[in-house]
Coordinates of C-alpha atoms in Angstrom, one line a residue:
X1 CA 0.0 0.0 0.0
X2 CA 2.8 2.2 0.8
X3 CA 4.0 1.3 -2.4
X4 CA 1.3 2.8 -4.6
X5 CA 0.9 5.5 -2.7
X6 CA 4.4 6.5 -3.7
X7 CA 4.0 5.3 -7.1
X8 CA 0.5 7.1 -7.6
X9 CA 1.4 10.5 -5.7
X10 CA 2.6 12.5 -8.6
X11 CA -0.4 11.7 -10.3
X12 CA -2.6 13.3 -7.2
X13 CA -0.2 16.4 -6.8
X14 CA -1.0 16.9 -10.5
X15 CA -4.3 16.6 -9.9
X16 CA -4.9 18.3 -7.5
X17 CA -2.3 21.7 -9.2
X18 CA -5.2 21.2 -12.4
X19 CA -8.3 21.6 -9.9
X20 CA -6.8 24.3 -8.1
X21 CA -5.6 25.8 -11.5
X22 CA -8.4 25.5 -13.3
X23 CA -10.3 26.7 -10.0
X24 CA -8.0 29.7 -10.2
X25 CA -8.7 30.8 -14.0
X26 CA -12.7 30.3 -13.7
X27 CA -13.2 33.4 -12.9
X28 CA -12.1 34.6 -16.2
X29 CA -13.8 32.6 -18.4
X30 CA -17.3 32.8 -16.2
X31 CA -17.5 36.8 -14.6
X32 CA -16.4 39.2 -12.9
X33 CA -15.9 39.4 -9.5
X34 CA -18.5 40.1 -6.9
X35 CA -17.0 43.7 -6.4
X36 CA -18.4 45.2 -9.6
X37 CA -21.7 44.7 -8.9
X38 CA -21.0 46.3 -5.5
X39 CA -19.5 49.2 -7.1
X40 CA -22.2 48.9 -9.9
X41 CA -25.0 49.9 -7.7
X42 CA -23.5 52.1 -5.6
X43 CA -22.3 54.4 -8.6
X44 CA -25.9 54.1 -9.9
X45 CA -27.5 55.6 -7.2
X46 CA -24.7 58.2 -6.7
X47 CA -24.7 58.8 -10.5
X48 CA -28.7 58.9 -9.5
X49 CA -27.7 62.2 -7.4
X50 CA -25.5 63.9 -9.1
X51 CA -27.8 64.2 -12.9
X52 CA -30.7 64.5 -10.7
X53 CA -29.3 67.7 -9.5
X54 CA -27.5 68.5 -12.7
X55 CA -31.0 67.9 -15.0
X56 CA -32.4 70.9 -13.0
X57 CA -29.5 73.0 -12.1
X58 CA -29.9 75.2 -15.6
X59 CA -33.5 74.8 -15.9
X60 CA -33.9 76.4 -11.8
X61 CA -31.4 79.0 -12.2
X62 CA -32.9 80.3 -15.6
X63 CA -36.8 79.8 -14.5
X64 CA -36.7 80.2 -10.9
X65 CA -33.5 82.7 -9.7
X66 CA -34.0 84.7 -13.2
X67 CA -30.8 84.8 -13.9
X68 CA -29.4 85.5 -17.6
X69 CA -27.5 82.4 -20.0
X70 CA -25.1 83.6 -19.4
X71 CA -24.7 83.3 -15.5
X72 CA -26.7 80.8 -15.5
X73 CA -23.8 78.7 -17.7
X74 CA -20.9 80.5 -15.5
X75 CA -22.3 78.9 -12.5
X76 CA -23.4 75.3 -14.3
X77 CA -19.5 75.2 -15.7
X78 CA -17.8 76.2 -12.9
X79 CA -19.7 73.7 -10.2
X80 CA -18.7 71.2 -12.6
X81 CA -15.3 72.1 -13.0
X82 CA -14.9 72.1 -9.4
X83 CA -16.4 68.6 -9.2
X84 CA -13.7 67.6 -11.9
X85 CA -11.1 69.1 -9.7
X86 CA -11.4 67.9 -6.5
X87 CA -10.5 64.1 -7.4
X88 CA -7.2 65.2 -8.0
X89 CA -6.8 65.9 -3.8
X90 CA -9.3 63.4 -3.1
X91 CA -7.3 60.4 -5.2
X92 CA -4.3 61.6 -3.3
X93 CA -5.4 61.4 0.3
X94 CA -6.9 57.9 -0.4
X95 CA -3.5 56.9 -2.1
X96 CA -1.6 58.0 0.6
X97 CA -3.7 57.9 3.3
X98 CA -7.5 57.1 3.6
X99 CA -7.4 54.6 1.3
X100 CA -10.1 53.9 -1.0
X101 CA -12.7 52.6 1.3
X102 CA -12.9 55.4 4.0
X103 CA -12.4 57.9 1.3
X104 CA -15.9 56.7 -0.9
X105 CA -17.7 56.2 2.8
X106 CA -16.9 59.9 3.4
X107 CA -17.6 61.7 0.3
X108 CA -21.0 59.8 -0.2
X109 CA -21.9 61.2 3.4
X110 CA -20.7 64.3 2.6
X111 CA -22.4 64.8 -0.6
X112 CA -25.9 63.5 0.7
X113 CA -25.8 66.3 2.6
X114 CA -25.2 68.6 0.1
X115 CA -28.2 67.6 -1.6
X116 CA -30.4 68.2 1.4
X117 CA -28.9 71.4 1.5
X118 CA -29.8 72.2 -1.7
X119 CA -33.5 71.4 -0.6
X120 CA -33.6 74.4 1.4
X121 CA -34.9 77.3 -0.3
X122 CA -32.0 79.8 0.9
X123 CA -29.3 81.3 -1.5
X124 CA -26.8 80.2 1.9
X125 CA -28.0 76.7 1.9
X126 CA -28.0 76.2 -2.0
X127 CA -24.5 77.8 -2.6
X128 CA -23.5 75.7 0.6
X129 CA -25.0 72.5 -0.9
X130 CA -22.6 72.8 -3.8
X131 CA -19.8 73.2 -1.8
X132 CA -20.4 70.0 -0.1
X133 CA -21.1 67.9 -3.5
X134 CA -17.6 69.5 -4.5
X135 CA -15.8 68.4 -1.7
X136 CA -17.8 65.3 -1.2
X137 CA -17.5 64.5 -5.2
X138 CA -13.7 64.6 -4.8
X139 CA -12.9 62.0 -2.5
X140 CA -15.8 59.8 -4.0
X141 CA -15.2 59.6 -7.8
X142 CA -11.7 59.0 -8.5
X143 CA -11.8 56.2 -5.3
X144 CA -14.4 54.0 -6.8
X145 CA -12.9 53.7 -10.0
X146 CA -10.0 53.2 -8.6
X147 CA -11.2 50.5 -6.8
X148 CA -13.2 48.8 -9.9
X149 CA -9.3 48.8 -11.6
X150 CA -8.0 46.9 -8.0
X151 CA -10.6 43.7 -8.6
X152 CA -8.7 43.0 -12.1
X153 CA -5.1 41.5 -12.6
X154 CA -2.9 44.7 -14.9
X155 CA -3.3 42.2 -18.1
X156 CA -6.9 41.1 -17.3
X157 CA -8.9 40.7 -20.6
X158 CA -12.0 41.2 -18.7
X159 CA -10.8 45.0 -17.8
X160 CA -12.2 46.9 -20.4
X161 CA -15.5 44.5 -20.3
X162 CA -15.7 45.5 -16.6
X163 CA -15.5 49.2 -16.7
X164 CA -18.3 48.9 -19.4
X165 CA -20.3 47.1 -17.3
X166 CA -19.2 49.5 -14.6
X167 CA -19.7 52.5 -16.9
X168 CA -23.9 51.3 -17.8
X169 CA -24.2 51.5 -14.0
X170 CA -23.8 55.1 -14.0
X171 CA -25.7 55.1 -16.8
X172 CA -28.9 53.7 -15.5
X173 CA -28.8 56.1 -12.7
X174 CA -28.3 59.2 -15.0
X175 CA -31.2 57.3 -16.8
X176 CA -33.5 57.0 -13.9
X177 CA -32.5 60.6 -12.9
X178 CA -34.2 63.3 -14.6
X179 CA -37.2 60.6 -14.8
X180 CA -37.3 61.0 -11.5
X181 CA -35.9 64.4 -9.9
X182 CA -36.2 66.4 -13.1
X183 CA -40.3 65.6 -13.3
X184 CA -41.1 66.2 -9.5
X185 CA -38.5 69.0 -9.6
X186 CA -40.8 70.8 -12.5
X187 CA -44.1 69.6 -11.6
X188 CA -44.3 69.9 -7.2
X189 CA -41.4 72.2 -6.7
X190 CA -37.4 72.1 -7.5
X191 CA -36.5 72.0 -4.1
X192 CA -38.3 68.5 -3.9
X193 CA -36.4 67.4 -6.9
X194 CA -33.1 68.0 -5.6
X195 CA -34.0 66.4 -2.1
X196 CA -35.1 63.2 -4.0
X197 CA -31.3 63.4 -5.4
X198 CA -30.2 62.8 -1.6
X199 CA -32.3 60.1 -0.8
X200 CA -30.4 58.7 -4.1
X201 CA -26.9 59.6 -2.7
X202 CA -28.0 58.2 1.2
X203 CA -28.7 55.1 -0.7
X204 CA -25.6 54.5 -2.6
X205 CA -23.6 55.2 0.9
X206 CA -26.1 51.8 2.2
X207 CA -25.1 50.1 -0.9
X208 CA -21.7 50.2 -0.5
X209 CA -21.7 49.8 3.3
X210 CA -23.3 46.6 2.8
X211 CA -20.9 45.1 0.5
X212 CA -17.9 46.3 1.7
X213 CA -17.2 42.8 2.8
X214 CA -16.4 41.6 -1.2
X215 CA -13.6 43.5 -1.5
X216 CA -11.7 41.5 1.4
X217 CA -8.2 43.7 1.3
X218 CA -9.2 45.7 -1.3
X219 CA -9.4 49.5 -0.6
X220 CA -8.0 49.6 2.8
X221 CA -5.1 52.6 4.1
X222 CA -2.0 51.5 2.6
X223 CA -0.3 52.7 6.1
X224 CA -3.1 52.9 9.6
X225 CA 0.4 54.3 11.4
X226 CA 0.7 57.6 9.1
X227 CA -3.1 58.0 10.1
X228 CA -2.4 58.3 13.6
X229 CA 1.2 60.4 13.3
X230 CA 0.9 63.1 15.4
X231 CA 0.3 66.7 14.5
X232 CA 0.3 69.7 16.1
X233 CA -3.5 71.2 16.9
X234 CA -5.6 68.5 15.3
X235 CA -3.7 65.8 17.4
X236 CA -3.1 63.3 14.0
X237 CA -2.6 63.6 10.5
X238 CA -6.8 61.8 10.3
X239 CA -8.5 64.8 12.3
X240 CA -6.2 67.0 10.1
X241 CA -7.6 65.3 6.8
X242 CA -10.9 65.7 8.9
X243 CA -10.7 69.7 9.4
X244 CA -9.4 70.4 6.1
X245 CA -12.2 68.7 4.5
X246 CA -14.8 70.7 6.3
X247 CA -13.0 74.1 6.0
X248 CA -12.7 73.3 2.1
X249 CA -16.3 73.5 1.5
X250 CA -17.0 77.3 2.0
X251 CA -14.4 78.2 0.1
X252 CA -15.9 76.0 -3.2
X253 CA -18.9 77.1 -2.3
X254 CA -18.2 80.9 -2.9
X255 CA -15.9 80.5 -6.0
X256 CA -18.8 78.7 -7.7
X257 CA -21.0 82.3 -8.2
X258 CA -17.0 83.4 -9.2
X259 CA -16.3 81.2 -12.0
X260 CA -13.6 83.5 -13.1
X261 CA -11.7 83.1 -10.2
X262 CA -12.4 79.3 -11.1
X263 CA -11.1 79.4 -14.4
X264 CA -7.6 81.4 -12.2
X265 CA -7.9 77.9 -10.0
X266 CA -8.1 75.8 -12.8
X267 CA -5.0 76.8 -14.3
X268 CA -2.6 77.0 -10.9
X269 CA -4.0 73.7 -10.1
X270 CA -3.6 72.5 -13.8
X271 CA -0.1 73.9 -14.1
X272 CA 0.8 71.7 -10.4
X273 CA -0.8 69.0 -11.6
X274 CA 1.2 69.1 -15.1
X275 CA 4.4 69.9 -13.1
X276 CA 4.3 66.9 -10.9
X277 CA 3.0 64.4 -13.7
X278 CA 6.2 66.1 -15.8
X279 CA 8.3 65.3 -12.9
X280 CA 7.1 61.6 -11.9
X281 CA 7.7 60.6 -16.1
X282 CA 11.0 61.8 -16.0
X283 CA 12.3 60.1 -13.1
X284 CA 10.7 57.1 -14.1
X285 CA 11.8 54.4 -16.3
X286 CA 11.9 54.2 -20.2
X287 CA 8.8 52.2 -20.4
X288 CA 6.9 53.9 -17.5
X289 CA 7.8 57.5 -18.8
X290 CA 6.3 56.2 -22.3
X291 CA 2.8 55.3 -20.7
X292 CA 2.7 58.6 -18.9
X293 CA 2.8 60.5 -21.9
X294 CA 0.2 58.5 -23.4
X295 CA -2.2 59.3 -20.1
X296 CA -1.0 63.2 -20.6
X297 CA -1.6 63.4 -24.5
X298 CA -4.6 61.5 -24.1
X299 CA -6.0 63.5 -21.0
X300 CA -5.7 66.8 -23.7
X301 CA -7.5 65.3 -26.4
X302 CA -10.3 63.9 -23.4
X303 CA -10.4 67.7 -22.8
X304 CA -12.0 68.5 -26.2
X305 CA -13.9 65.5 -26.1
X306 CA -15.7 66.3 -22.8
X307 CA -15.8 70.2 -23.6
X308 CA -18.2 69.8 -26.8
X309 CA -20.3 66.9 -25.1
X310 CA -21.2 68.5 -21.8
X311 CA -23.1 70.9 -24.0
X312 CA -25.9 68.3 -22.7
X313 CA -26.8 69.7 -19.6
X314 CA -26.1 73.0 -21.0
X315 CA -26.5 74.6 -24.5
X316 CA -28.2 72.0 -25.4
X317 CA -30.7 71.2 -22.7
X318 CA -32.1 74.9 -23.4
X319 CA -31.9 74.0 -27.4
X320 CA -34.0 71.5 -26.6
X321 CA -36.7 73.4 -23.8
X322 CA -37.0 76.3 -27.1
X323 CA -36.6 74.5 -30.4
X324 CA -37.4 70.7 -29.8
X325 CA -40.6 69.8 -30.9
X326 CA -41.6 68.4 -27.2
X327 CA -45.4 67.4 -28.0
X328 CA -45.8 63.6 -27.3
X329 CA -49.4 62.3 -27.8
X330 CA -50.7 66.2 -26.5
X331 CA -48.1 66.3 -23.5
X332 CA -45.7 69.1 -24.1
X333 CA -43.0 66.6 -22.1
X334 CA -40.7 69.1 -19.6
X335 CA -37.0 69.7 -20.8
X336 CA -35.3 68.2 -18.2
X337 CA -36.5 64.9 -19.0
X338 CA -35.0 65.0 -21.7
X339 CA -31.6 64.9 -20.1
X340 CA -32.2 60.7 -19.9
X341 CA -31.9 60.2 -23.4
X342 CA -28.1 60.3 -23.2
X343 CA -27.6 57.5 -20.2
X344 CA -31.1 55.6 -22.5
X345 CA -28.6 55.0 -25.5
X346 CA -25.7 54.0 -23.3
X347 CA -28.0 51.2 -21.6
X348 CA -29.2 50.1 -24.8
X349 CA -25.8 50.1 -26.2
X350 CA -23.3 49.4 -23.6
X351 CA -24.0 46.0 -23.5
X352 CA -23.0 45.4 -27.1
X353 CA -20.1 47.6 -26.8
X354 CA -18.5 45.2 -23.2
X355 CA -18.8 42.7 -26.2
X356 CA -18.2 44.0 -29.2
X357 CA -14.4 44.9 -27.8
X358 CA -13.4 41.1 -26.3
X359 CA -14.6 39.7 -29.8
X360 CA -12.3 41.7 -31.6
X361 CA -9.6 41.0 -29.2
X362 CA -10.1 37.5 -29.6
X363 CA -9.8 37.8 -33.6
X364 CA -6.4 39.8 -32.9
X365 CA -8.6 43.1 -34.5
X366 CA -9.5 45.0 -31.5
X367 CA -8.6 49.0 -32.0
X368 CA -5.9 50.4 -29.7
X369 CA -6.6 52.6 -27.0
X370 CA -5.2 55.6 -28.5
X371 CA -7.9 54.8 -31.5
X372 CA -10.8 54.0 -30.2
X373 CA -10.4 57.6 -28.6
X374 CA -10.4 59.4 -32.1
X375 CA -13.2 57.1 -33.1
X376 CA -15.2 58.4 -30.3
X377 CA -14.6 62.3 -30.5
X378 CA -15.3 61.4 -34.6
X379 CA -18.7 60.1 -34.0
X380 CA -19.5 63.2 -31.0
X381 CA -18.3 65.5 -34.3
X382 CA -21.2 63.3 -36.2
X383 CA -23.8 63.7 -33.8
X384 CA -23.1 67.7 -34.0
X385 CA -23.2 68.0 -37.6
X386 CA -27.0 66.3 -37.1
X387 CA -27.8 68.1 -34.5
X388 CA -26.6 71.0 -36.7
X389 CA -28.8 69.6 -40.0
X390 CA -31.7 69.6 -37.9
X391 CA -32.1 72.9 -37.2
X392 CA -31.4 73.9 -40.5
X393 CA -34.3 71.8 -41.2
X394 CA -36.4 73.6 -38.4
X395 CA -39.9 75.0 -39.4
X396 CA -41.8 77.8 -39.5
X397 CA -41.7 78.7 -35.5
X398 CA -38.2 77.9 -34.9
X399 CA -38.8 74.3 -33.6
X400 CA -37.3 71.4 -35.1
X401 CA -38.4 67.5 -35.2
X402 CA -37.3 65.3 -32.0
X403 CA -36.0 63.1 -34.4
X404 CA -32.9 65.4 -34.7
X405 CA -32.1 65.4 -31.4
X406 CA -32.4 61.7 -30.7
X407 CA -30.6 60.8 -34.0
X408 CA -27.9 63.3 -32.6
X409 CA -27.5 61.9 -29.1
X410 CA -27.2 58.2 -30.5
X411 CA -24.0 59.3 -32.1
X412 CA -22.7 61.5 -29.7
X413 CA -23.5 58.3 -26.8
X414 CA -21.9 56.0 -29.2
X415 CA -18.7 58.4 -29.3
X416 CA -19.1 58.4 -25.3
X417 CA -18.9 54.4 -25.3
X418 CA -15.8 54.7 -27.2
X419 CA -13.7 56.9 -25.4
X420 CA -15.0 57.0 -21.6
X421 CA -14.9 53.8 -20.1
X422 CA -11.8 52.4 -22.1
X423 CA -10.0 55.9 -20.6
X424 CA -11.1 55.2 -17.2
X425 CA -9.8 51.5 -17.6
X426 CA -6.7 52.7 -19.8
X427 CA -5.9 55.1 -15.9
X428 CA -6.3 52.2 -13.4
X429 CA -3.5 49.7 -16.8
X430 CA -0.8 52.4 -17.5
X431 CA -0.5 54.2 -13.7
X432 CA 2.4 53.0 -11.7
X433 CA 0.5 51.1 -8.7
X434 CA 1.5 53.3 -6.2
X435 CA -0.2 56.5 -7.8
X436 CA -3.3 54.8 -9.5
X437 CA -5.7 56.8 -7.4
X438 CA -3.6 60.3 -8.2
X439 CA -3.5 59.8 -11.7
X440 CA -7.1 58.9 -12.2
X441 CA -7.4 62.8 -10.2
X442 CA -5.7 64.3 -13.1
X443 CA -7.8 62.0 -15.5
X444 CA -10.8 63.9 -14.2
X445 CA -9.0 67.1 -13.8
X446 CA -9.0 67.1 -17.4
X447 CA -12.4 67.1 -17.7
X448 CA -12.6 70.0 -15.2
X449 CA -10.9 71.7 -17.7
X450 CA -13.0 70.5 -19.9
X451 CA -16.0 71.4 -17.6
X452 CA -15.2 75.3 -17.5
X453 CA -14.3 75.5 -21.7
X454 CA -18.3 74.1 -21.7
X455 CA -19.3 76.8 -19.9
X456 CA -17.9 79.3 -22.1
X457 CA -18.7 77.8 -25.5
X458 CA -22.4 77.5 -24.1
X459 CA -21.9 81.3 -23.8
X460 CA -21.8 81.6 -27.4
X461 CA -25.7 80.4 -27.3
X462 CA -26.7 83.0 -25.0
X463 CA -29.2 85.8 -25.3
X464 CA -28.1 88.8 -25.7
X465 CA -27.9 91.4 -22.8
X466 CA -28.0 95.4 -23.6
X467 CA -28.0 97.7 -20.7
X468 CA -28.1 95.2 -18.3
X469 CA -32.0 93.7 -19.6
X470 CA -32.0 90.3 -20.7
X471 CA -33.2 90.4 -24.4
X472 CA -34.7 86.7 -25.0
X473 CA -34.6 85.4 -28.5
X474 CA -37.6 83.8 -30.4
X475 CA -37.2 80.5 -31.2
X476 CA -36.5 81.7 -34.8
X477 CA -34.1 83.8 -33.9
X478 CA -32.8 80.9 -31.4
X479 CA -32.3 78.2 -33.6
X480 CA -30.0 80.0 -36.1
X481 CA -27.5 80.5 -33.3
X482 CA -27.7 77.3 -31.9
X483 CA -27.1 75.7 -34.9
X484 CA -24.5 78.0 -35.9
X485 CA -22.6 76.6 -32.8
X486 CA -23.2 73.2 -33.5
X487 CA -22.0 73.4 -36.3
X488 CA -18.4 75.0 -35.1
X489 CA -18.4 72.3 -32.6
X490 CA -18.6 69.5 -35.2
X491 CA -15.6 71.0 -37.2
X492 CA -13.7 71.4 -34.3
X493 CA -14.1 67.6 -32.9
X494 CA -13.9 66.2 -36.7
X495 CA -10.3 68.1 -36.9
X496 CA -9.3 66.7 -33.5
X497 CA -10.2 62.9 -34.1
X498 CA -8.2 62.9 -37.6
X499 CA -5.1 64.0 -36.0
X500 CA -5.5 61.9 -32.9
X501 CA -5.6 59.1 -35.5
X502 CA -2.8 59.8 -37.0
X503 CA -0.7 60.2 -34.3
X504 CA -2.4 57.0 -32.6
X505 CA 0.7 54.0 -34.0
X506 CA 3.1 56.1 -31.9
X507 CA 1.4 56.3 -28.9
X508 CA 0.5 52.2 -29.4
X509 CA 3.8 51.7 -29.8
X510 CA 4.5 53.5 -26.3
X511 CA 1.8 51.4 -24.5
X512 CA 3.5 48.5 -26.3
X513 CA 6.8 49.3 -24.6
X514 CA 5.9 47.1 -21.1
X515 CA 4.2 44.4 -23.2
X516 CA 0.4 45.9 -23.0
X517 CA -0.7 45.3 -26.6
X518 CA -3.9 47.2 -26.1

């Protein structure tokens, strides 16, 4: 007996390395892990808040505060700029710090507030309910991404599939939102719409509270003992964290009516930023300095990307409240409901897209990174140049068919597809480890950049202002401007996706450097 036991023991080490093998590589040939769908729901309902809010934001400082376009877009762009800014700080604390974990548990709680705040019919509460979103926005965005990139091995073929799936989450809650908030915001009152956005926020903080156990040691502070070192005042560096987070969000909340002191932060925080990212590539390795500059190049062209397509909640959303044809079966359906026709397409296509790129991997024909970015800013440049042909098109009393502006958003959501979640998953593949959570901060500091430069092209649809009165345009007089700017923007974006295309083999051939063939 002893004798077979020897002779046959090979045979059960083997077989028991291929069960715990094949055990080991399920995973990737079944799902994804149990964290997504964590993160999934809890960036729904957050996602749920924030377009909530955003759907009415225009719409309630236009109808209900009176103000002009034109402040009305300088407060719109620089609230969102500042929301784009923050997760650079936010992505560094949790990286150094916080980690990922206490750093999404705080800025959920931080920005349910907020939208209570902004519940309260008071110019103190609603400028002070922005200020917490800001600050609360910060430390939650860049973390949760961050930790969707930490459930997936750095050559995971599931990656890109997983930020898709990831990405339709926040979809279906930017779907659900103006549904929801926008309508009771416009029919009952806005200040019931934007409280419904906190019961939306409140419930991602559950969400994520209640999984927290999936992600094992995923998340956690990569040091507890620099938490607790000692600091003058505040007693340790967490009550420090602690105190500058709450003396932060007054400050937000008054450059927000001041977006020109915004655009002044922007560019000494963009000019840091750029400094740093300069330094870390050139003390870095040959292969690691080549990704960097990939992330930076490609952060710039995100910049145009984002700039034209926030027009949504902007220029556009007030294209569509005067010179959409809104009348469904006698029901002149409220603007702001409109705002769900975006996150709608990205539902509907999403799906196909978390497929569509594995396939082509598998058949060796899957686009680089660096091209699937210029194929989405091409097809944003196409859904412009529609949007632009339809109000060319418009009739007699400056309205134009619906058809235009759904035809327009399909292309301009099918550009989105292309470029956001593959960025997002392209952060969390080239960063160096240590610094994933920072650099996905400047990833969305581009888009605060890209934030403000929305603000100011949607200025180029504004009414006119002579004396200090307001002089509002007809819809005929409307639609000619708007589709004058349109039609700017699709030139703009077309130019931008060519030369990002041709410049794309080089940058491949940098990602290619530390064997990443995507």
């Amino acid at each position: 007996m002893v004798d077979c036991k020897v002779r046959f023991a090979p045979f059960a080490r083997l077989a028991q390395t291929r069960k715990r093998f094949k055990s080991e590589i399920k995973p990737l040939k079944t799902g994804h892990p149990r964290g997504l769908y964590v993160l999934f729901f809890t960036e729904l309902w957050e996602r749920f808040s924030f377009y909530g809010m955003r759907a009415l934001l225009v719409l309630y400082l236009t109808k209900a505060l009176l103000l002009s376009d034109d402040q009305a877009y300088g407060i719109y762009g620089a609230y969102n700029a500042l929301v784009y800014t923050t997760p650079v700080i936010g992505g560094l604390l949790a990286d150094r710090w916080l980690g990922y974990r206490r750093a999404i548990i705080l800025g959920a709680s931080l920005m349910a507030l907020g939208h209570f705040c902004l519940a309260i019919p008071q110019a103190l509460s609603f400028y002070g309910g922005l200020g917490l979103l800001i600050v609360g926005s910060g430390l939650f965005k860049p973390n949760v991404s961050s930790l969707v990139g930490q459930l997936y091995a750095q050559n995971d073929p599931r990656r890109d599939a997983g930020f898709t799936i990831f990405y339709m989450g926040i979809n279906l809650g930017a779907l659900l939102a103006p549904l929801a908030c926008g309508f009771v915001g416009q029919t009952y009152g806005w200040h019931y719409g934007f409280g419904l956005a906190g019961v939306g926020m409140l419930t991602a903080l559950c969400v994520f509270l209640l999984g927290l156990r999936r992600f094992k040691g995923l998340g956690l502070p990569p040091s507890p003992q620099a938490l607790q070192k000692s600091l003058p005042i505040v007693l340790n560096v967490r009550n420090g964290i602690y105190v500058g987070l709450i003396l932060s969000v007054p400050m937000f909340g008054m450059l927000v009516p001041h977006n020109h002191l915004t655009g002044w932060m922007l560019i000494v925080v963009g000019a840091a930023a750029l400094g740093w990212m300069l330094y870390i590539a050139i003390s870095s390795e040959r292969a690691q300095r080549g990704r960097l500059w990939v992330i930076l190049i490609l952060a710039g062209f995100s910049i145009a990307f984002w700039s034209f397509f926030e027009q949504g909640g902007s220029s556009i959303n007030l294209f569509t409240d005067r010179n959409i044809n809104r009348e469904l079966f006698g029901w002149d359906v409220p603007a702001s409901l409109f705002q769900a026709i975006n996150p709608m397409f990205i539902i509907l296509m999403a799906p196909m897209f978390s497929m569509l790129w594995p396939n082509l991997a598998s058949r060796g024909i899957e686009p680089s990174t660096p091209v699937k970015f210029a194929l989405g800013i091409m097809l944003l440049a196409a859904g412009f140049a529609v949007l632009s042909l339809g109000a060319s098109l418009a009739g007699d009393q400056g309205r134009t068919s619906l058809v235009w502006l759904l035809l327009g958003y399909a292309l301009i959501t099918s550009g989105e597809l292309s470029l956001s979640p593959v960025g997002l998953s392209m952060i969390t593949r080239l960063a160096p480890a240590r610094l994933v959570g920072a650099m996905m901060g400047i990833w969305f500091l581009s888009t605060a950049f890209a934030q403000y430069i929305a603000g100011l092209i949607a200025k180029l649809t504004s009414a006119p202002q002579s004396g200090g009165a307001i002089h509002a345009l007809s819809p005929i007089e409307s639609i000619d401007l708007y589709g004058h700017v349109f039609t700017q923007i699709a030139v703009v974006a077309a130019i931008a996706g060519c030369a990002l295309l041709l410049i794309s083999p080089w940058l491949h051939r940098l990602i290619r450097r530390n064997g990443d063939n995507r």
